[in-house]
């Protein structure tokens, strides 16, 4: 009887295996191209999209800021989960610092473009190579669900080695999600005080789905297969973890920065996350800019929003924090 049962199961499963085997091969290639660092040159410190005018402009402006403040720069290094991680620390002599967390495929050089408002507000600046990026060790992206541990270690390094008393996190895309996971961690240091979240998505899986569909491919079964591979190889569940599942756990102040043109962290996602968040919060809208391209389209307004938030975050209360759109 048991043999007959297994034969029936095999006959029923055979068509599924026949259908999904070739799609799984495609998904494996897709996974390798998007979530695996295939060589030392990929995901390095060079501009990730040199053919894109806006990206190149941001990159060059960041390097110009770096050159202007090169005398304050220190190359820094930590070890987190047995990985050597690298970054650049601009020590202006303050007792406050920002850790700028880039998105996927970007390095500490990309983050330099976002440093100016923090230096002007009295913060030292740490830009980091996330694991598997820049000069840091690692091969696979943990989509923030692994990297948040590294951010906590960077914060401890700033506190213990450089005497920093207050740390804020500024993240773009995956970097914004990573910052959220860090501040929600049970062992987050008390001196982590706030998040500035640029284009925070609902989940990485949903953002990935939108990328797939935008390129003319069906989400099913490729999204599920890629996320399954990530779960097997990295140990993170991108389908059931993400900001939408944990934003309500945040207790520290957060500044949400969104553009109405963002296809991956769209306005409805912004409103949903803002509505779920019970921490002290601000939401600032910008009319122009693709995903992670807000500041290049509204530099002064972007910096002013950060400056105002940093000044008020200590007294910002959940019940009085209203949406503050730029119309």
PDB file of C-alpha atoms in Angstrom:
ATOM      1  CA  UNK A   1       0.000   0.000   0.000  1.00  0.00           C
ATOM      2  CA  UNK A   2       2.815   2.404   0.897  1.00  0.00           C
ATOM      3  CA  UNK A   3       4.588   1.690  -2.396  1.00  0.00           C
ATOM      4  CA  UNK A   4       1.398   2.414  -4.313  1.00  0.00           C
ATOM      5  CA  UNK A   5       1.016   5.703  -2.434  1.00  0.00           C
ATOM      6  CA  UNK A   6       4.555   6.797  -3.349  1.00  0.00           C
ATOM      7  CA  UNK A   7       3.943   5.868  -6.988  1.00  0.00           C
ATOM      8  CA  UNK A   8       0.814   8.032  -7.022  1.00  0.00           C
ATOM      9  CA  UNK A   9       2.693  10.939  -5.402  1.00  0.00           C
ATOM     10  CA  UNK A  10       5.487  10.546  -7.956  1.00  0.00           C
ATOM     11  CA  UNK A  11       3.072  10.576 -10.867  1.00  0.00           C
ATOM     12  CA  UNK A  12       1.386  13.698  -9.534  1.00  0.00           C
ATOM     13  CA  UNK A  13       4.695  15.466  -8.827  1.00  0.00           C
ATOM     14  CA  UNK A  14       6.371  14.639 -12.139  1.00  0.00           C
ATOM     15  CA  UNK A  15       4.582  17.344 -14.180  1.00  0.00           C
ATOM     16  CA  UNK A  16       5.457  19.944 -11.546  1.00  0.00           C
ATOM     17  CA  UNK A  17       9.099  18.922 -11.582  1.00  0.00           C
ATOM     18  CA  UNK A  18       9.106  19.002 -15.373  1.00  0.00           C
ATOM     19  CA  UNK A  19       7.651  22.532 -15.326  1.00  0.00           C
ATOM     20  CA  UNK A  20       9.683  24.065 -12.515  1.00  0.00           C
ATOM     21  CA  UNK A  21      13.116  22.591 -13.242  1.00  0.00           C
ATOM     22  CA  UNK A  22      13.878  24.909 -16.199  1.00  0.00           C
ATOM     23  CA  UNK A  23      12.420  27.955 -14.410  1.00  0.00           C
ATOM     24  CA  UNK A  24      14.556  27.164 -11.379  1.00  0.00           C
ATOM     25  CA  UNK A  25      17.655  27.183 -13.576  1.00  0.00           C
ATOM     26  CA  UNK A  26      16.684  30.650 -14.829  1.00  0.00           C
ATOM     27  CA  UNK A  27      16.054  31.794 -11.249  1.00  0.00           C
ATOM     28  CA  UNK A  28      19.467  30.511 -10.191  1.00  0.00           C
ATOM     29  CA  UNK A  29      21.082  32.677 -12.864  1.00  0.00           C
ATOM     30  CA  UNK A  30      18.937  35.648 -11.829  1.00  0.00           C
ATOM     31  CA  UNK A  31      19.905  35.133  -8.206  1.00  0.00           C
ATOM     32  CA  UNK A  32      23.595  34.984  -9.047  1.00  0.00           C
ATOM     33  CA  UNK A  33      23.427  38.160 -11.106  1.00  0.00           C
ATOM     34  CA  UNK A  34      21.531  40.212  -8.541  1.00  0.00           C
ATOM     35  CA  UNK A  35      22.390  38.921  -5.068  1.00  0.00           C
ATOM     36  CA  UNK A  36      25.869  37.418  -5.422  1.00  0.00           C
ATOM     37  CA  UNK A  37      29.161  39.231  -5.760  1.00  0.00           C
ATOM     38  CA  UNK A  38      30.677  37.320  -8.655  1.00  0.00           C
ATOM     39  CA  UNK A  39      34.113  38.980  -8.675  1.00  0.00           C
ATOM     40  CA  UNK A  40      36.252  41.451  -6.752  1.00  0.00           C
ATOM     41  CA  UNK A  41      35.430  44.083  -9.358  1.00  0.00           C
ATOM     42  CA  UNK A  42      31.656  43.738  -9.085  1.00  0.00           C
ATOM     43  CA  UNK A  43      29.954  45.745  -6.342  1.00  0.00           C
ATOM     44  CA  UNK A  44      33.249  47.566  -5.853  1.00  0.00           C
ATOM     45  CA  UNK A  45      33.922  51.207  -5.103  1.00  0.00           C
ATOM     46  CA  UNK A  46      33.471  52.381  -8.685  1.00  0.00           C
ATOM     47  CA  UNK A  47      30.222  53.999  -9.811  1.00  0.00           C
ATOM     48  CA  UNK A  48      27.628  51.238 -10.221  1.00  0.00           C
ATOM     49  CA  UNK A  49      25.863  52.923 -13.153  1.00  0.00           C
ATOM     50  CA  UNK A  50      28.398  55.080 -15.037  1.00  0.00           C
ATOM     51  CA  UNK A  51      26.061  55.211 -18.045  1.00  0.00           C
ATOM     52  CA  UNK A  52      23.337  56.918 -15.958  1.00  0.00           C
ATOM     53  CA  UNK A  53      23.869  60.690 -15.850  1.00  0.00           C
ATOM     54  CA  UNK A  54      22.201  61.237 -12.469  1.00  0.00           C
ATOM     55  CA  UNK A  55      24.060  58.400 -10.788  1.00  0.00           C
ATOM     56  CA  UNK A  56      27.380  59.594 -12.166  1.00  0.00           C
ATOM     57  CA  UNK A  57      26.643  63.163 -11.075  1.00  0.00           C
ATOM     58  CA  UNK A  58      25.885  61.976  -7.538  1.00  0.00           C
ATOM     59  CA  UNK A  59      29.025  59.857  -7.485  1.00  0.00           C
ATOM     60  CA  UNK A  60      31.272  62.684  -8.665  1.00  0.00           C
ATOM     61  CA  UNK A  61      29.757  65.162  -6.211  1.00  0.00           C
ATOM     62  CA  UNK A  62      30.372  62.687  -3.420  1.00  0.00           C
ATOM     63  CA  UNK A  63      34.009  62.298  -4.411  1.00  0.00           C
ATOM     64  CA  UNK A  64      34.347  66.083  -4.595  1.00  0.00           C
ATOM     65  CA  UNK A  65      33.064  66.330  -1.007  1.00  0.00           C
ATOM     66  CA  UNK A  66      35.565  63.647  -0.027  1.00  0.00           C
ATOM     67  CA  UNK A  67      38.434  65.528  -1.653  1.00  0.00           C
ATOM     68  CA  UNK A  68      37.410  68.737   0.127  1.00  0.00           C
ATOM     69  CA  UNK A  69      37.490  66.962   3.511  1.00  0.00           C
ATOM     70  CA  UNK A  70      40.299  64.492   2.875  1.00  0.00           C
ATOM     71  CA  UNK A  71      42.349  65.779   5.833  1.00  0.00           C
ATOM     72  CA  UNK A  72      39.617  64.528   8.193  1.00  0.00           C
ATOM     73  CA  UNK A  73      39.400  61.039   6.635  1.00  0.00           C
ATOM     74  CA  UNK A  74      40.486  57.865   8.351  1.00  0.00           C
ATOM     75  CA  UNK A  75      40.326  54.399   6.805  1.00  0.00           C
ATOM     76  CA  UNK A  76      38.539  52.202   9.326  1.00  0.00           C
ATOM     77  CA  UNK A  77      38.068  48.464   9.761  1.00  0.00           C
ATOM     78  CA  UNK A  78      36.074  46.082  11.941  1.00  0.00           C
ATOM     79  CA  UNK A  79      35.388  42.350  12.022  1.00  0.00           C
ATOM     80  CA  UNK A  80      31.742  41.289  12.169  1.00  0.00           C
ATOM     81  CA  UNK A  81      30.656  37.648  12.031  1.00  0.00           C
ATOM     82  CA  UNK A  82      34.216  36.761  10.906  1.00  0.00           C
ATOM     83  CA  UNK A  83      34.021  39.185   7.954  1.00  0.00           C
ATOM     84  CA  UNK A  84      36.518  42.010   7.491  1.00  0.00           C
ATOM     85  CA  UNK A  85      34.546  45.186   6.855  1.00  0.00           C
ATOM     86  CA  UNK A  86      35.922  48.535   5.711  1.00  0.00           C
ATOM     87  CA  UNK A  87      34.809  52.124   5.627  1.00  0.00           C
ATOM     88  CA  UNK A  88      35.901  55.744   5.713  1.00  0.00           C
ATOM     89  CA  UNK A  89      35.422  57.877   8.816  1.00  0.00           C
ATOM     90  CA  UNK A  90      35.479  61.654   8.614  1.00  0.00           C
ATOM     91  CA  UNK A  91      36.299  62.838  12.114  1.00  0.00           C
ATOM     92  CA  UNK A  92      35.464  66.516  12.488  1.00  0.00           C
ATOM     93  CA  UNK A  93      35.915  66.435  16.249  1.00  0.00           C
ATOM     94  CA  UNK A  94      32.240  66.137  17.192  1.00  0.00           C
ATOM     95  CA  UNK A  95      30.797  63.671  19.699  1.00  0.00           C
ATOM     96  CA  UNK A  96      27.962  62.748  17.309  1.00  0.00           C
ATOM     97  CA  UNK A  97      28.167  60.695  14.122  1.00  0.00           C
ATOM     98  CA  UNK A  98      26.049  59.419  11.263  1.00  0.00           C
ATOM     99  CA  UNK A  99      26.501  55.991   9.709  1.00  0.00           C
ATOM    100  CA  UNK A 100      25.400  56.171   6.068  1.00  0.00           C
ATOM    101  CA  UNK A 101      24.228  52.794   4.763  1.00  0.00           C
ATOM    102  CA  UNK A 102      24.118  52.369   0.967  1.00  0.00           C
ATOM    103  CA  UNK A 103      21.822  50.176  -1.077  1.00  0.00           C
ATOM    104  CA  UNK A 104      22.596  47.006  -2.995  1.00  0.00           C
ATOM    105  CA  UNK A 105      25.568  47.209  -5.383  1.00  0.00           C
ATOM    106  CA  UNK A 106      26.821  50.435  -3.768  1.00  0.00           C
ATOM    107  CA  UNK A 107      29.898  51.167  -1.648  1.00  0.00           C
ATOM    108  CA  UNK A 108      31.058  53.784   0.821  1.00  0.00           C
ATOM    109  CA  UNK A 109      31.959  56.062  -2.098  1.00  0.00           C
ATOM    110  CA  UNK A 110      28.301  56.207  -3.135  1.00  0.00           C
ATOM    111  CA  UNK A 111      27.313  57.272   0.391  1.00  0.00           C
ATOM    112  CA  UNK A 112      29.660  60.269   0.327  1.00  0.00           C
ATOM    113  CA  UNK A 113      27.064  62.211  -1.642  1.00  0.00           C
ATOM    114  CA  UNK A 114      24.790  62.247   1.425  1.00  0.00           C
ATOM    115  CA  UNK A 115      27.404  63.449   3.915  1.00  0.00           C
ATOM    116  CA  UNK A 116      27.176  67.244   3.589  1.00  0.00           C
ATOM    117  CA  UNK A 117      24.074  67.983   5.722  1.00  0.00           C
ATOM    118  CA  UNK A 118      25.454  65.925   8.589  1.00  0.00           C
ATOM    119  CA  UNK A 119      28.825  67.618   8.632  1.00  0.00           C
ATOM    120  CA  UNK A 120      27.005  70.979   8.606  1.00  0.00           C
ATOM    121  CA  UNK A 121      24.778  69.841  11.492  1.00  0.00           C
ATOM    122  CA  UNK A 122      27.718  68.878  13.693  1.00  0.00           C
ATOM    123  CA  UNK A 123      28.068  65.161  12.982  1.00  0.00           C
ATOM    124  CA  UNK A 124      31.104  63.123  12.075  1.00  0.00           C
ATOM    125  CA  UNK A 125      30.472  60.912   9.048  1.00  0.00           C
ATOM    126  CA  UNK A 126      31.059  57.174   8.638  1.00  0.00           C
ATOM    127  CA  UNK A 127      30.509  55.689   5.185  1.00  0.00           C
ATOM    128  CA  UNK A 128      30.740  51.914   5.002  1.00  0.00           C
ATOM    129  CA  UNK A 129      31.295  49.115   2.529  1.00  0.00           C
ATOM    130  CA  UNK A 130      28.526  46.664   3.387  1.00  0.00           C
ATOM    131  CA  UNK A 131      29.473  42.995   3.414  1.00  0.00           C
ATOM    132  CA  UNK A 132      30.091  41.728  -0.131  1.00  0.00           C
ATOM    133  CA  UNK A 133      30.638  45.318  -1.322  1.00  0.00           C
ATOM    134  CA  UNK A 134      33.618  47.599  -1.804  1.00  0.00           C
ATOM    135  CA  UNK A 135      36.670  46.362   0.090  1.00  0.00           C
ATOM    136  CA  UNK A 136      34.657  44.295   2.567  1.00  0.00           C
ATOM    137  CA  UNK A 137      34.552  40.509   2.748  1.00  0.00           C
ATOM    138  CA  UNK A 138      31.536  38.477   1.768  1.00  0.00           C
ATOM    139  CA  UNK A 139      29.969  37.025  -1.343  1.00  0.00           C
ATOM    140  CA  UNK A 140      26.183  37.167  -0.930  1.00  0.00           C
ATOM    141  CA  UNK A 141      23.808  39.975  -0.050  1.00  0.00           C
ATOM    142  CA  UNK A 142      21.863  39.417   3.150  1.00  0.00           C
ATOM    143  CA  UNK A 143      19.352  42.105   2.039  1.00  0.00           C
ATOM    144  CA  UNK A 144      19.791  43.912   5.353  1.00  0.00           C
ATOM    145  CA  UNK A 145      18.675  40.955   7.457  1.00  0.00           C
ATOM    146  CA  UNK A 146      22.321  40.013   8.014  1.00  0.00           C
ATOM    147  CA  UNK A 147      23.962  43.414   7.529  1.00  0.00           C
ATOM    148  CA  UNK A 148      22.153  45.076  10.428  1.00  0.00           C
ATOM    149  CA  UNK A 149      24.484  43.186  12.778  1.00  0.00           C
ATOM    150  CA  UNK A 150      27.416  44.850  11.036  1.00  0.00           C
ATOM    151  CA  UNK A 151      25.869  48.288  11.562  1.00  0.00           C
ATOM    152  CA  UNK A 152      25.579  47.624  15.286  1.00  0.00           C
ATOM    153  CA  UNK A 153      29.257  46.616  15.342  1.00  0.00           C
ATOM    154  CA  UNK A 154      30.200  49.800  13.489  1.00  0.00           C
ATOM    155  CA  UNK A 155      28.322  51.785  16.129  1.00  0.00           C
ATOM    156  CA  UNK A 156      30.179  50.042  18.931  1.00  0.00           C
ATOM    157  CA  UNK A 157      33.437  50.798  17.134  1.00  0.00           C
ATOM    158  CA  UNK A 158      32.615  54.511  16.948  1.00  0.00           C
ATOM    159  CA  UNK A 159      31.681  54.584  20.619  1.00  0.00           C
ATOM    160  CA  UNK A 160      34.604  52.575  21.953  1.00  0.00           C
ATOM    161  CA  UNK A 161      37.354  53.799  19.631  1.00  0.00           C
ATOM    162  CA  UNK A 162      36.347  57.369  18.837  1.00  0.00           C
ATOM    163  CA  UNK A 163      34.288  58.376  21.866  1.00  0.00           C
ATOM    164  CA  UNK A 164      31.104  59.054  19.904  1.00  0.00           C
ATOM    165  CA  UNK A 165      28.151  59.636  22.236  1.00  0.00           C
ATOM    166  CA  UNK A 166      25.290  59.772  19.738  1.00  0.00           C
ATOM    167  CA  UNK A 167      24.746  57.909  16.462  1.00  0.00           C
ATOM    168  CA  UNK A 168      22.082  58.354  13.802  1.00  0.00           C
ATOM    169  CA  UNK A 169      21.599  56.070  10.817  1.00  0.00           C
ATOM    170  CA  UNK A 170      20.924  57.255   7.273  1.00  0.00           C
ATOM    171  CA  UNK A 171      19.976  54.547   4.794  1.00  0.00           C
ATOM    172  CA  UNK A 172      18.881  54.371   1.175  1.00  0.00           C
ATOM    173  CA  UNK A 173      16.685  51.499  -0.068  1.00  0.00           C
ATOM    174  CA  UNK A 174      18.124  48.325   1.505  1.00  0.00           C
ATOM    175  CA  UNK A 175      20.182  50.641   3.689  1.00  0.00           C
ATOM    176  CA  UNK A 176      16.990  52.137   5.128  1.00  0.00           C
ATOM    177  CA  UNK A 177      15.648  48.672   5.949  1.00  0.00           C
ATOM    178  CA  UNK A 178      19.013  47.720   7.456  1.00  0.00           C
ATOM    179  CA  UNK A 179      18.893  50.775   9.705  1.00  0.00           C
ATOM    180  CA  UNK A 180      15.417  49.806  10.892  1.00  0.00           C
ATOM    181  CA  UNK A 181      16.484  46.251  11.726  1.00  0.00           C
ATOM    182  CA  UNK A 182      19.470  47.621  13.665  1.00  0.00           C
ATOM    183  CA  UNK A 183      17.373  49.969  15.794  1.00  0.00           C
ATOM    184  CA  UNK A 184      14.846  47.218  16.447  1.00  0.00           C
ATOM    185  CA  UNK A 185      17.517  44.766  17.627  1.00  0.00           C
ATOM    186  CA  UNK A 186      17.325  43.729  21.269  1.00  0.00           C
ATOM    187  CA  UNK A 187      20.986  44.644  21.815  1.00  0.00           C
ATOM    188  CA  UNK A 188      21.064  47.948  19.925  1.00  0.00           C
ATOM    189  CA  UNK A 189      23.272  50.419  21.815  1.00  0.00           C
ATOM    190  CA  UNK A 190      21.365  53.149  23.615  1.00  0.00           C
ATOM    191  CA  UNK A 191      23.279  55.859  21.769  1.00  0.00           C
ATOM    192  CA  UNK A 192      21.672  54.883  18.444  1.00  0.00           C
ATOM    193  CA  UNK A 193      19.096  57.656  18.459  1.00  0.00           C
ATOM    194  CA  UNK A 194      17.311  57.984  15.092  1.00  0.00           C
ATOM    195  CA  UNK A 195      16.846  56.875  11.479  1.00  0.00           C
ATOM    196  CA  UNK A 196      16.705  58.878   8.281  1.00  0.00           C
ATOM    197  CA  UNK A 197      15.082  56.507   5.767  1.00  0.00           C
ATOM    198  CA  UNK A 198      15.341  57.356   2.065  1.00  0.00           C
ATOM    199  CA  UNK A 199      13.015  55.194  -0.042  1.00  0.00           C
ATOM    200  CA  UNK A 200      12.339  52.445   2.500  1.00  0.00           C
ATOM    201  CA  UNK A 201      10.469  49.589   0.796  1.00  0.00           C
ATOM    202  CA  UNK A 202       7.773  47.339   2.302  1.00  0.00           C
ATOM    203  CA  UNK A 203       9.774  44.138   1.812  1.00  0.00           C
ATOM    204  CA  UNK A 204      12.755  43.318  -0.337  1.00  0.00           C
ATOM    205  CA  UNK A 205      10.677  40.639  -2.055  1.00  0.00           C
ATOM    206  CA  UNK A 206       8.070  43.189  -3.131  1.00  0.00           C
ATOM    207  CA  UNK A 207      10.737  45.580  -4.408  1.00  0.00           C
ATOM    208  CA  UNK A 208      12.366  42.690  -6.285  1.00  0.00           C
ATOM    209  CA  UNK A 209       8.992  41.698  -7.755  1.00  0.00           C
ATOM    210  CA  UNK A 210       8.537  45.198  -9.148  1.00  0.00           C
ATOM    211  CA  UNK A 211      11.972  45.061 -10.757  1.00  0.00           C
ATOM    212  CA  UNK A 212      11.122  41.737 -12.420  1.00  0.00           C
ATOM    213  CA  UNK A 213       7.764  42.950 -13.738  1.00  0.00           C
ATOM    214  CA  UNK A 214       9.294  46.227 -14.957  1.00  0.00           C
ATOM    215  CA  UNK A 215      11.677  44.198 -17.108  1.00  0.00           C
ATOM    216  CA  UNK A 216       8.789  42.335 -18.706  1.00  0.00           C
ATOM    217  CA  UNK A 217       9.109  39.046 -16.844  1.00  0.00           C
ATOM    218  CA  UNK A 218       6.392  37.258 -14.854  1.00  0.00           C
ATOM    219  CA  UNK A 219       6.832  37.420 -11.091  1.00  0.00           C
ATOM    220  CA  UNK A 220       5.751  33.797 -10.741  1.00  0.00           C
ATOM    221  CA  UNK A 221       7.622  31.572 -10.316  1.00  0.00           C
ATOM    222  CA  UNK A 222      10.887  33.504 -10.528  1.00  0.00           C
ATOM    223  CA  UNK A 223      10.389  35.727  -7.474  1.00  0.00           C
ATOM    224  CA  UNK A 224       9.537  32.782  -5.236  1.00  0.00           C
ATOM    225  CA  UNK A 225      12.411  30.704  -6.555  1.00  0.00           C
ATOM    226  CA  UNK A 226      15.004  33.479  -6.126  1.00  0.00           C
ATOM    227  CA  UNK A 227      13.788  34.167  -2.589  1.00  0.00           C
ATOM    228  CA  UNK A 228      13.912  30.426  -1.853  1.00  0.00           C
ATOM    229  CA  UNK A 229      17.536  30.281  -2.991  1.00  0.00           C
ATOM    230  CA  UNK A 230      18.336  33.279  -0.781  1.00  0.00           C
ATOM    231  CA  UNK A 231      16.689  31.562   2.169  1.00  0.00           C
ATOM    232  CA  UNK A 232      18.599  28.324   1.615  1.00  0.00           C
ATOM    233  CA  UNK A 233      22.029  29.895   1.022  1.00  0.00           C
ATOM    234  CA  UNK A 234      21.904  32.940   3.314  1.00  0.00           C
ATOM    235  CA  UNK A 235      19.276  31.935   5.844  1.00  0.00           C
ATOM    236  CA  UNK A 236      16.972  34.936   5.495  1.00  0.00           C
ATOM    237  CA  UNK A 237      13.296  34.969   4.574  1.00  0.00           C
ATOM    238  CA  UNK A 238      12.700  37.977   2.345  1.00  0.00           C
ATOM    239  CA  UNK A 239       9.073  37.033   1.730  1.00  0.00           C
ATOM    240  CA  UNK A 240       7.984  37.300   5.353  1.00  0.00           C
ATOM    241  CA  UNK A 241      10.474  39.807   6.770  1.00  0.00           C
ATOM    242  CA  UNK A 242      10.783  43.475   5.955  1.00  0.00           C
ATOM    243  CA  UNK A 243       9.911  46.960   7.197  1.00  0.00           C
ATOM    244  CA  UNK A 244       6.161  46.400   6.868  1.00  0.00           C
ATOM    245  CA  UNK A 245       6.424  43.588   9.419  1.00  0.00           C
ATOM    246  CA  UNK A 246       8.511  45.449  11.998  1.00  0.00           C
ATOM    247  CA  UNK A 247       8.090  49.214  11.566  1.00  0.00           C
ATOM    248  CA  UNK A 248       5.566  49.125  14.414  1.00  0.00           C
ATOM    249  CA  UNK A 249       8.327  47.903  16.760  1.00  0.00           C
ATOM    250  CA  UNK A 250      10.460  51.014  16.262  1.00  0.00           C
ATOM    251  CA  UNK A 251      10.759  53.296  19.281  1.00  0.00           C
ATOM    252  CA  UNK A 252      13.360  55.820  18.112  1.00  0.00           C
ATOM    253  CA  UNK A 253      12.501  58.843  15.906  1.00  0.00           C
ATOM    254  CA  UNK A 254      12.407  58.325  12.147  1.00  0.00           C
ATOM    255  CA  UNK A 255      12.385  60.660   9.155  1.00  0.00           C
ATOM    256  CA  UNK A 256      10.759  59.130   6.072  1.00  0.00           C
ATOM    257  CA  UNK A 257      11.931  60.639   2.769  1.00  0.00           C
ATOM    258  CA  UNK A 258       9.976  59.670  -0.354  1.00  0.00           C
ATOM    259  CA  UNK A 259       9.517  60.797  -3.926  1.00  0.00           C
ATOM    260  CA  UNK A 260       6.217  60.483  -5.746  1.00  0.00           C
ATOM    261  CA  UNK A 261       8.064  59.056  -8.775  1.00  0.00           C
ATOM    262  CA  UNK A 262       9.503  56.058  -6.908  1.00  0.00           C
ATOM    263  CA  UNK A 263       8.313  52.806  -8.504  1.00  0.00           C
ATOM    264  CA  UNK A 264       9.807  50.485  -5.896  1.00  0.00           C
ATOM    265  CA  UNK A 265       8.982  52.338  -2.687  1.00  0.00           C
ATOM    266  CA  UNK A 266       5.825  53.903  -4.073  1.00  0.00           C
ATOM    267  CA  UNK A 267       3.542  56.458  -2.378  1.00  0.00           C
ATOM    268  CA  UNK A 268       1.117  53.806  -1.138  1.00  0.00           C
ATOM    269  CA  UNK A 269       4.003  51.958   0.510  1.00  0.00           C
ATOM    270  CA  UNK A 270       5.191  55.191   2.095  1.00  0.00           C
ATOM    271  CA  UNK A 271       1.749  55.915   3.527  1.00  0.00           C
ATOM    272  CA  UNK A 272       1.382  52.341   4.757  1.00  0.00           C
ATOM    273  CA  UNK A 273       4.719  52.361   6.594  1.00  0.00           C
ATOM    274  CA  UNK A 274       4.073  55.808   8.020  1.00  0.00           C
ATOM    275  CA  UNK A 275       0.660  54.704   9.246  1.00  0.00           C
ATOM    276  CA  UNK A 276       2.027  51.554  10.900  1.00  0.00           C
ATOM    277  CA  UNK A 277       4.869  53.410  12.613  1.00  0.00           C
ATOM    278  CA  UNK A 278       4.092  54.394  16.218  1.00  0.00           C
ATOM    279  CA  UNK A 279       7.485  55.975  16.931  1.00  0.00           C
ATOM    280  CA  UNK A 280       8.134  59.717  16.740  1.00  0.00           C
ATOM    281  CA  UNK A 281       8.081  60.356  13.007  1.00  0.00           C
ATOM    282  CA  UNK A 282       8.136  62.785  10.132  1.00  0.00           C
ATOM    283  CA  UNK A 283       7.280  62.182   6.474  1.00  0.00           C
ATOM    284  CA  UNK A 284       8.564  64.510   3.770  1.00  0.00           C
ATOM    285  CA  UNK A 285       7.436  64.165   0.155  1.00  0.00           C
ATOM    286  CA  UNK A 286       9.363  65.243  -2.922  1.00  0.00           C
ATOM    287  CA  UNK A 287       7.823  65.687  -6.345  1.00  0.00           C
ATOM    288  CA  UNK A 288      10.743  64.521  -8.487  1.00  0.00           C
ATOM    289  CA  UNK A 289      13.285  61.742  -8.425  1.00  0.00           C
ATOM    290  CA  UNK A 290      13.513  58.033  -9.134  1.00  0.00           C
ATOM    291  CA  UNK A 291      14.221  55.511  -6.409  1.00  0.00           C
ATOM    292  CA  UNK A 292      17.265  56.673  -4.388  1.00  0.00           C
ATOM    293  CA  UNK A 293      17.445  59.820  -6.515  1.00  0.00           C
ATOM    294  CA  UNK A 294      15.676  62.321  -4.268  1.00  0.00           C
ATOM    295  CA  UNK A 295      18.581  64.513  -3.178  1.00  0.00           C
ATOM    296  CA  UNK A 296      19.999  65.046  -6.664  1.00  0.00           C
ATOM    297  CA  UNK A 297      16.636  66.527  -7.684  1.00  0.00           C
ATOM    298  CA  UNK A 298      16.033  68.673  -4.585  1.00  0.00           C
ATOM    299  CA  UNK A 299      19.315  69.068  -2.755  1.00  0.00           C
ATOM    300  CA  UNK A 300      18.455  72.044  -0.550  1.00  0.00           C
ATOM    301  CA  UNK A 301      15.000  70.763   0.425  1.00  0.00           C
ATOM    302  CA  UNK A 302      16.443  67.321   1.173  1.00  0.00           C
ATOM    303  CA  UNK A 303      19.203  68.731   3.371  1.00  0.00           C
ATOM    304  CA  UNK A 304      16.802  71.141   5.083  1.00  0.00           C
ATOM    305  CA  UNK A 305      14.501  68.231   5.974  1.00  0.00           C
ATOM    306  CA  UNK A 306      17.411  66.371   7.579  1.00  0.00           C
ATOM    307  CA  UNK A 307      18.649  69.447   9.428  1.00  0.00           C
ATOM    308  CA  UNK A 308      15.188  70.181  10.827  1.00  0.00           C
ATOM    309  CA  UNK A 309      14.688  66.570  11.900  1.00  0.00           C
ATOM    310  CA  UNK A 310      18.053  66.387  13.658  1.00  0.00           C
ATOM    311  CA  UNK A 311      17.210  69.567  15.548  1.00  0.00           C
ATOM    312  CA  UNK A 312      13.767  68.408  16.685  1.00  0.00           C
ATOM    313  CA  UNK A 313      14.130  64.634  17.104  1.00  0.00           C
ATOM    314  CA  UNK A 314      14.825  64.843  20.846  1.00  0.00           C
ATOM    315  CA  UNK A 315      11.462  66.510  21.483  1.00  0.00           C
ATOM    316  CA  UNK A 316       9.440  64.897  18.702  1.00  0.00           C
ATOM    317  CA  UNK A 317       6.507  62.953  20.151  1.00  0.00           C
ATOM    318  CA  UNK A 318       4.422  60.258  18.437  1.00  0.00           C
ATOM    319  CA  UNK A 319       1.115  61.945  19.101  1.00  0.00           C
ATOM    320  CA  UNK A 320       2.237  65.282  17.643  1.00  0.00           C
ATOM    321  CA  UNK A 321       4.225  64.046  14.642  1.00  0.00           C
ATOM    322  CA  UNK A 322       2.236  64.966  11.548  1.00  0.00           C
ATOM    323  CA  UNK A 323       2.839  64.381   7.865  1.00  0.00           C
ATOM    324  CA  UNK A 324       4.939  67.243   6.568  1.00  0.00           C
ATOM    325  CA  UNK A 325       4.736  67.082   2.766  1.00  0.00           C
ATOM    326  CA  UNK A 326       6.631  69.200   0.288  1.00  0.00           C
ATOM    327  CA  UNK A 327       3.952  70.067  -2.248  1.00  0.00           C
TER     328      UNK A 327
END
